[in-house]
Short mmCIF file of C-alpha atoms and ligand atoms in Angstrom, two decimals:
data_model
loop_
_atom_site.label_atom_id
_atom_site.label_comp_id
_atom_site.label_asym_id
_atom_site.label_seq_id
_atom_site.Cartn_x
_atom_site.Cartn_y
_atom_site.Cartn_z
CA UNK A 260 129.45 115.74 186.09
CA UNK A 261 131.68 119.22 184.19
CA UNK A 262 134.82 116.85 185.45
CA UNK A 263 134.08 113.51 183.98
CA UNK A 264 132.57 115.66 180.41
CA UNK A 265 136.05 116.70 180.03
CA UNK A 266 137.82 113.49 181.33
CA UNK A 267 136.01 111.93 178.78
CA UNK A 268 136.29 114.99 175.68
CA UNK A 269 139.96 115.18 176.04
CA UNK A 270 140.72 110.88 176.30
CA UNK A 271 137.81 110.19 173.26
CA UNK A 272 138.30 113.67 171.32
CA UNK A 273 134.34 113.34 170.83
CA UNK A 274 131.65 114.01 173.21
CA UNK A 275 130.09 111.48 176.00
CA UNK A 276 125.91 111.50 174.99
CA UNK A 277 125.41 110.13 178.49
CA UNK A 278 126.29 110.04 182.75
CA UNK A 279 125.53 107.48 184.89
CA UNK A 280 125.92 107.91 188.78
CA UNK A 281 126.01 105.63 191.14
CA UNK A 282 126.05 105.70 195.28
CA UNK A 283 127.85 104.41 197.85
CA UNK A 284 126.30 103.12 200.82
CA UNK A 285 126.50 102.62 204.99
CA UNK A 286 124.12 99.99 206.92
CA UNK A 287 122.89 101.58 209.55
CA UNK A 288 121.49 98.68 210.82
CA UNK A 289 122.39 94.70 210.18
CA UNK A 290 125.82 93.88 210.25
CA UNK A 291 126.19 90.33 208.19
CA UNK A 292 122.37 89.71 207.88
CA UNK A 293 122.31 90.13 204.40
CA UNK A 294 123.40 86.43 203.94
CA UNK A 295 121.95 85.30 206.51
CA UNK A 296 118.59 86.01 204.68
CA UNK A 297 117.55 89.02 207.32
CA UNK A 298 116.81 92.50 207.64
CA UNK A 299 119.29 95.61 207.09
CA UNK A 300 118.50 99.21 207.36
CA UNK A 301 121.21 100.57 204.87
CA UNK A 302 121.74 103.97 203.10
CA UNK A 303 122.79 104.41 199.88
CA UNK A 304 124.63 107.85 200.27
CA UNK A 305 126.17 110.58 198.06
CA UNK A 306 129.61 109.33 198.05
CA UNK A 307 129.96 108.17 194.88
CA UNK A 308 130.46 107.65 191.09
CA UNK A 309 130.22 109.62 188.31
CA UNK A 310 130.66 108.43 184.83
CA UNK A 311 130.38 110.16 181.23
CA UNK A 312 129.98 108.00 178.34
CA UNK A 313 129.12 106.87 174.96
CA UNK A 314 128.62 103.64 172.89
CA UNK A 315 132.00 103.39 170.29
CA UNK A 316 132.28 101.11 167.09
CA UNK A 317 134.73 97.40 167.98
CA UNK A 318 134.38 94.85 170.28
CA UNK A 319 136.86 96.76 172.92
CA UNK A 320 135.32 99.05 175.72
CA UNK A 321 137.52 101.78 177.35
CA UNK A 322 136.27 102.67 180.86
CA UNK A 323 139.34 106.09 182.28
CA UNK A 324 138.82 105.81 186.44
CA UNK A 325 139.92 109.61 187.21
CA UNK A 326 140.90 108.83 190.76
CA UNK A 327 143.74 106.57 189.78
CA UNK A 328 144.44 108.14 186.35
CA UNK A 329 144.61 104.80 184.23
CA UNK A 330 142.17 102.54 182.31
CA UNK A 331 141.06 99.61 181.57
CA UNK A 332 140.30 97.88 177.97
CA UNK A 333 137.89 94.92 178.16
CA UNK A 334 136.61 92.65 175.01
CA UNK A 335 132.53 92.74 174.98
CA UNK A 336 132.28 89.18 173.27
CA UNK A 337 134.36 87.01 175.76
CA UNK A 338 135.10 89.97 179.06
CA UNK A 339 138.86 89.24 178.55
CA UNK A 340 140.94 92.18 179.77
CA UNK A 341 143.43 93.13 176.88
CA UNK A 342 144.96 96.35 178.99
CA UNK A 343 145.11 98.08 181.76
CA UNK A 344 144.76 98.22 185.51
CA UNK A 345 143.56 95.62 188.34
CA UNK A 346 140.46 96.96 188.53
CA UNK A 347 139.45 95.99 185.62
CA UNK A 348 138.35 92.62 186.77
CA UNK A 349 135.45 94.42 188.27
CA UNK A 350 134.10 95.55 184.65
CA UNK A 351 135.31 92.22 183.07
CA UNK A 352 133.01 89.93 185.68
CA UNK A 353 129.88 92.63 184.77
CA UNK A 354 130.84 91.48 180.82
CA UNK A 355 131.31 88.43 181.46
CA UNK A 356 128.14 87.29 183.76
CA UNK A 357 126.18 89.48 181.13
CA UNK A 358 127.68 87.26 178.63
CA UNK A 359 126.25 83.99 180.41
CA UNK A 360 122.49 85.18 180.44
CA UNK A 361 123.20 85.55 177.14
CA UNK A 362 122.95 89.12 176.26
CA UNK A 363 124.69 90.52 173.23
CA UNK A 364 127.16 93.42 174.32
CA UNK A 365 128.14 96.88 172.67
CA UNK A 366 131.53 98.67 173.23
CA UNK A 367 131.48 102.25 175.00
CA UNK A 368 134.42 104.53 175.38
CA UNK A 369 133.09 106.05 179.65
CA UNK A 370 135.53 107.67 181.89
CA UNK A 371 133.87 108.01 185.96
CA UNK A 372 135.77 109.62 188.57
CA UNK A 373 134.47 108.58 192.33
CA UNK A 374 133.79 109.68 195.61
CA UNK A 375 133.62 106.68 197.27
CA UNK A 376 137.06 105.32 199.34
CA UNK A 377 138.24 102.84 198.02
CA UNK A 378 138.23 99.05 199.96
CA UNK A 379 136.59 100.91 202.95
CA UNK A 380 133.41 99.19 203.12
CA UNK A 381 131.52 101.16 201.06
CA UNK A 382 130.61 99.29 198.50
CA UNK A 383 133.47 100.86 195.97
CA UNK A 384 133.21 97.92 193.90
CA UNK A 385 130.03 97.29 194.27
CA UNK A 386 129.24 100.81 192.79
CA UNK A 387 131.62 100.27 189.49
CA UNK A 388 129.42 96.59 188.26
CA UNK A 389 126.39 98.43 189.00
CA UNK A 390 127.44 101.68 186.52
CA UNK A 391 129.22 99.06 184.48
CA UNK A 392 125.84 96.97 183.82
CA UNK A 393 123.74 99.84 183.82
CA UNK A 394 126.11 101.59 180.48
CA UNK A 395 126.50 98.17 179.34
CA UNK A 396 122.34 97.74 178.95
CA UNK A 397 122.19 101.98 177.42
CA UNK A 398 124.73 101.14 174.81
CA UNK A 399 123.81 97.48 173.79
CA UNK A 400 119.72 98.11 173.53
CA UNK A 401 118.62 96.00 176.21
CA UNK A 402 117.11 97.07 180.31
CA UNK A 403 117.39 94.36 183.13
CA UNK A 404 115.35 95.24 186.25
CA UNK A 405 116.37 96.46 189.11
CA UNK A 406 116.23 93.67 191.31
CA UNK A 407 117.78 91.50 188.14
CA UNK A 408 120.48 93.79 187.60
CA UNK A 409 121.43 93.96 191.74
CA UNK A 410 120.76 89.74 191.35
CA UNK A 411 123.65 89.92 188.14
CA UNK A 412 125.78 92.21 189.91
CA UNK A 413 126.66 90.24 192.70
CA UNK A 414 127.52 86.71 190.62
CA UNK A 415 129.73 88.98 188.92
CA UNK A 416 131.51 89.82 192.40
CA UNK A 417 130.66 85.84 193.64
CA UNK A 418 131.48 84.03 190.40
CA UNK A 419 134.22 86.28 188.77
CA UNK A 420 135.62 88.49 191.09
CA UNK A 421 135.85 85.82 193.87
CA UNK A 422 134.65 87.69 196.39
CA UNK A 423 131.49 85.58 198.41
CA UNK A 424 129.42 88.96 199.18
CA UNK A 425 125.97 88.87 200.47
CA UNK A 426 123.43 90.70 198.00
CA UNK A 427 123.45 94.36 200.67
CA UNK A 428 125.61 96.18 198.33
CA UNK A 429 124.42 95.57 194.98
CA UNK A 430 120.97 96.23 196.72
CA UNK A 431 121.22 99.26 197.86
CA UNK A 432 123.37 100.95 195.15
CA UNK A 433 120.78 100.17 192.97
CA UNK A 434 117.20 100.46 194.51
CA UNK A 435 118.35 103.76 196.43
CA UNK A 436 116.27 106.93 197.13
CA UNK A 437 116.51 110.07 198.19
CA UNK A 438 115.26 111.22 201.63
CA UNK A 439 114.65 107.57 202.54
CA UNK A 440 116.67 104.93 204.30
CA UNK A 441 115.91 100.95 203.04
CA UNK A 442 114.87 98.43 204.88
CA UNK A 443 115.80 95.25 202.48
CA UNK A 444 114.89 91.87 203.28
CA UNK A 445 117.53 90.19 202.17
CA UNK A 446 115.57 86.61 202.00
CA UNK A 447 112.67 87.83 199.80
CA UNK A 448 114.53 90.85 197.80
CA UNK A 449 111.88 93.73 198.53
CA UNK A 450 111.99 96.86 200.29
CA UNK A 451 110.25 99.10 202.18
CA UNK A 452 111.45 103.02 202.42
CA UNK A 453 111.75 104.65 205.99
CA UNK A 454 111.83 108.04 206.39
CA UNK A 455 114.76 109.66 207.83
CA UNK A 456 114.65 112.75 210.84
CA UNK A 457 115.10 116.39 209.21
CA UNK A 458 117.47 117.21 212.14
CA UNK A 459 119.66 113.79 212.21
CA UNK A 460 123.07 113.92 209.46
CA UNK A 461 124.76 110.41 209.55
CA UNK A 462 128.19 110.49 209.22
CA UNK A 463 130.90 108.85 207.77
CA UNK A 464 134.12 108.44 210.06
CA UNK A 465 136.89 106.31 208.25
CA UNK A 466 139.69 105.02 210.49
CA UNK A 467 141.94 105.30 207.39
CA UNK A 468 142.91 101.50 208.65
CA UNK A 469 143.02 99.13 205.42
CA UNK A 470 141.76 96.23 206.19
CA UNK A 471 143.36 93.12 206.71
CA UNK A 472 142.52 89.73 206.40
CA UNK A 473 139.42 90.66 205.49
CA UNK A 474 138.22 88.41 202.96
CA UNK A 475 139.31 84.63 204.53
CA UNK A 476 137.82 86.59 208.08
CA UNK A 477 134.54 86.80 205.58
CA UNK A 478 134.56 83.66 204.44
CA UNK A 479 134.52 81.97 208.20
CA UNK A 480 131.88 84.60 209.31
CA UNK A 481 129.97 82.74 206.99
CA UNK A 482 131.02 79.45 207.64
CA UNK A 483 130.17 79.72 211.19
CA UNK A 484 126.73 80.49 210.81
CA UNK A 485 126.38 78.02 208.13
CA UNK A 486 127.16 75.67 211.39
CA UNK A 487 124.44 76.96 214.24
CA UNK A 488 121.99 76.78 211.21
CA UNK A 489 123.50 72.63 210.67
CA UNK A 490 122.78 72.31 214.01
CA UNK A 491 119.21 73.74 215.02
CA UNK A 492 117.95 72.30 211.26
CA UNK A 493 117.95 69.73 212.12
CA UNK A 494 115.65 69.74 215.30
CA UNK A 495 113.83 72.15 213.50
CA UNK A 496 113.15 71.63 209.50
CA UNK A 497 112.24 74.92 208.85
CA UNK A 498 115.02 76.35 209.71
CA UNK A 499 116.68 77.20 206.66
CA UNK A 500 119.24 79.96 208.28
CA UNK A 501 119.39 82.37 211.11
CA UNK A 502 116.69 84.22 210.19
CA UNK A 503 114.40 82.19 210.97
CA UNK A 504 115.70 81.88 214.48
CA UNK A 505 114.06 83.03 217.79
CA UNK A 506 116.17 84.37 220.51
CA UNK A 507 113.98 82.52 222.85
CA UNK A 508 115.06 79.31 220.68
CA UNK A 509 118.78 80.34 220.67
CA UNK A 510 118.56 80.19 224.29
CA UNK A 511 117.31 77.01 224.49
CA UNK A 512 119.16 75.33 222.19
CA UNK A 513 122.54 77.24 222.46
CA UNK A 514 124.58 74.76 224.80
CA UNK A 515 124.74 72.72 221.30
CA UNK A 516 126.84 74.48 219.95
CA UNK A 517 130.62 75.51 219.53
CA UNK A 518 131.92 77.98 221.19
CA UNK A 519 132.43 80.73 217.94
CA UNK A 520 129.04 78.98 216.31
CA UNK A 521 127.21 80.37 219.59
CA UNK A 522 128.64 83.72 219.85
CA UNK A 523 128.02 84.23 215.66
CA UNK A 524 124.35 83.35 215.58
CA UNK A 525 123.35 85.04 219.00
CA UNK A 526 125.12 88.52 216.89
CA UNK A 527 123.22 87.62 213.71
CA UNK A 528 119.78 86.46 215.86
CA UNK A 529 120.16 89.46 217.86
CA UNK A 530 121.15 91.98 215.18
CA UNK A 531 117.73 91.21 212.90
CA UNK A 532 116.28 91.96 215.80
CA UNK A 533 117.82 95.76 216.12
CA UNK A 534 117.19 96.32 212.79
CA UNK A 535 113.42 96.71 213.50
CA UNK A 536 114.02 98.22 216.35
CA UNK A 537 115.49 100.61 214.15
CA UNK A 538 112.41 100.83 211.85
CA UNK A 539 110.35 101.42 214.82
CA UNK A 540 112.82 103.76 216.14
CA UNK A 541 113.36 106.14 213.18
CA UNK A 542 109.37 105.99 212.12
CA UNK A 543 108.17 106.16 215.21
CA UNK A 544 110.52 109.51 215.83
CA UNK A 545 112.08 107.87 218.96
CA UNK A 546 115.44 109.50 218.65
CA UNK A 547 116.23 108.81 222.60
CA UNK A 548 116.28 105.56 221.53
CA UNK A 549 119.39 104.87 218.71
CA UNK A 550 122.30 105.59 221.23
CA UNK A 551 121.24 102.47 222.74
CA UNK A 552 119.61 100.24 219.45
CA UNK A 553 123.39 101.04 217.80
CA UNK A 554 125.28 100.62 220.72
CA UNK A 555 124.34 96.91 221.38
CA UNK A 556 125.32 96.79 217.75
CA UNK A 557 129.04 97.67 218.19
CA UNK A 558 129.52 96.10 221.37
CA UNK A 559 128.07 92.05 219.75
CA UNK A 560 129.89 93.08 216.55
CA UNK A 561 132.55 93.17 218.96
CA UNK A 562 132.58 90.83 221.63
CA UNK A 563 130.26 87.70 219.63
CA UNK A 564 130.65 88.21 216.01
CA UNK A 565 134.67 89.24 217.13
CA UNK A 566 134.72 91.69 213.58
CA UNK A 567 135.82 95.05 215.65
CA UNK A 568 139.92 95.74 215.75
CA UNK A 569 141.87 98.28 217.72
CA UNK A 570 141.37 100.90 215.45
CA UNK A 571 137.99 100.59 215.28
CA UNK A 572 137.31 100.75 219.21
CA UNK A 573 139.96 103.86 219.35
CA UNK A 574 137.46 105.34 216.13
CA UNK A 575 133.95 104.63 218.81
CA UNK A 576 135.58 106.15 221.76
CA UNK A 577 136.00 109.40 219.59
CA UNK A 578 133.07 109.18 218.06
CA UNK A 579 130.56 108.24 220.77
CA UNK A 580 132.46 111.30 222.79
CA UNK A 581 132.17 113.42 220.35
CA UNK A 582 129.96 117.13 219.80
CA UNK A 583 126.33 116.01 218.60
CA UNK A 584 126.48 112.61 218.21
CA UNK A 585 123.30 110.58 219.02
CA UNK A 586 124.42 107.05 218.02
CA UNK A 587 127.46 105.79 216.47
CA UNK A 588 128.23 101.72 215.37
CA UNK A 589 130.18 99.57 212.78
CA UNK A 590 129.41 99.87 209.08
CA UNK A 591 130.61 97.44 206.82
CA UNK A 592 132.10 94.19 207.49
CA UNK A 593 134.29 95.62 210.18
CA UNK A 594 138.12 94.95 210.34
CA UNK A 595 138.47 98.50 209.83
CA UNK A 596 137.66 100.53 206.98
CA UNK A 597 134.33 103.17 207.82
CA UNK A 598 132.37 103.57 210.23
CA UNK A 599 129.21 105.42 211.13
CA UNK A 600 127.76 107.87 213.21
CA UNK A 601 123.81 109.78 213.71
CA UNK A 602 124.66 113.06 214.51
CA UNK A 603 122.33 116.69 215.01
CA UNK A 604 122.49 118.43 211.53
CA UNK A 605 123.65 121.72 213.27
CA UNK A 606 126.68 120.09 215.06
CA UNK A 607 128.41 118.37 212.19
CA UNK A 608 131.55 120.74 212.06
CA UNK A 609 131.82 120.09 215.75
CA UNK A 610 131.56 116.50 215.58
CA UNK A 611 134.23 115.73 213.14
CA UNK A 612 136.78 118.63 214.27
CA UNK A 613 135.94 116.71 217.48
CA UNK A 614 136.15 113.07 216.11
CA UNK A 615 139.01 113.79 213.94
CA UNK A 616 141.18 115.28 217.03
CA UNK A 617 140.48 112.16 219.92
CA UNK A 618 140.79 109.92 216.54
CA UNK A 619 144.67 111.02 216.10
CA UNK A 620 145.36 111.98 219.54
CA UNK A 621 143.88 107.57 220.35
CA UNK A 622 145.86 107.06 217.35
CA UNK A 623 147.95 109.40 215.26
CA UNK A 624 146.10 108.39 212.21
CA UNK A 625 144.93 110.97 210.55
CA UNK A 626 141.38 110.05 209.45
CA UNK A 627 138.01 111.79 207.24
CA UNK A 628 134.58 112.47 208.78
CA UNK A 629 132.10 112.93 205.41
CA UNK A 630 129.19 113.92 206.09
CA UNK A 631 126.96 112.29 204.42
CA UNK A 632 123.17 112.41 202.35
CA UNK A 633 120.62 109.71 200.59
CA UNK A 634 121.06 109.16 197.07
CA UNK A 635 119.13 108.07 194.67
CA UNK A 636 119.86 104.29 192.70
CA UNK A 637 121.90 104.14 189.37
CA UNK A 638 120.73 106.62 187.47
CA UNK A 639 121.08 107.27 183.33
CA UNK A 640 121.06 110.60 182.34
CA UNK A 641 121.64 112.21 178.60
CA UNK A 642 124.16 114.38 178.50
C1 GLA B 277 130.44 93.51 202.71
C2 GLA B 277 129.94 92.26 202.61
C3 GLA B 277 128.55 92.57 202.26
C4 GLA B 277 127.00 92.67 203.82
C5 GLA B 277 128.78 93.24 204.49
C6 GLA B 277 128.04 92.82 206.30
O1 GLA B 277 130.38 94.03 202.74
O2 GLA B 277 129.94 92.73 200.75
O3 GLA B 277 127.03 91.81 201.23
O4 GLA B 277 127.56 90.76 203.92
O5 GLA B 277 129.69 93.06 204.19
O6 GLA B 277 126.81 93.32 206.48
#
């Protein structure tokens, strides 16, 4: 936090009054289950945004990013971006959504640094949205509960950024808790906390391969899942989403689906079941089961949901053969970006070395591996 406080002082010639921290997140099971009204086992992590801020006079908020050393200026009465970098769209989107809800907003000055790698599947944009939402509430004198904060920041992303994401990212970064992972019910918007085995750490492995065609492929997967639901709903009117389809029902009626819709639906139904399997394995301390649950998830993501690419296949090989590995799979939307492994804590450094070397040998690309811990969701403190 010292860093952002000093940046604030230099930029704004005064002292910040508050700090806000928002984690990134990595999903441990449940790829693309969120918009299918299913479950996700998700972990808010200590790759995070830290921001120092203070209210200011006038209608223009100024926010500085130390990572890019750029700033954005947004009018808090209409959400218009007056000045600054492209990432201002996330800030402006949150302002607009809050204005739509009827909140009167006050301006602020802020400076943040983020250790969440940008655009690599760890919710860097949701973390920024949740941070801005919390700051605006604090300086304007209102408080929105966590569930509505998650819904409003998701709406900001959907309506004003134009990305049709589910609730996973915003919910995770707002509801995080230390020492626990979250099992999120994306239909009810509730969660249970799952305890974490002490001797196992989570390692995030960044393929450092920019995600390609991400937006359009994501929308296509959503449409294919909806196509399957439309067919099944004609047979059983209780089916509103793939969450409502059992594997037995699917197997009985799968020949009525197009090839693509069948593969997508099969993955989602199995992946959703795996969230329950993972919860049970973690709760009962069945470490032996983790490898297989994660492997089925990765293979389904590759062969059925088809969100894998060459970099991810090479990374999977590097992760699965590294010292100390327990289990490995994809993370986020797929199509490159970050992947995730569970690793024996005392072997983390050996794991990192092995993954970096094998992945470099296979791809020529230098990757980054982060050992991460759970982190509390968006929280504000006085400075
Ligand atoms: C992206 C979206 C989330 C979720 C994941 C896949 O991160 O933003 O809503 O759909 O992909 O699980």
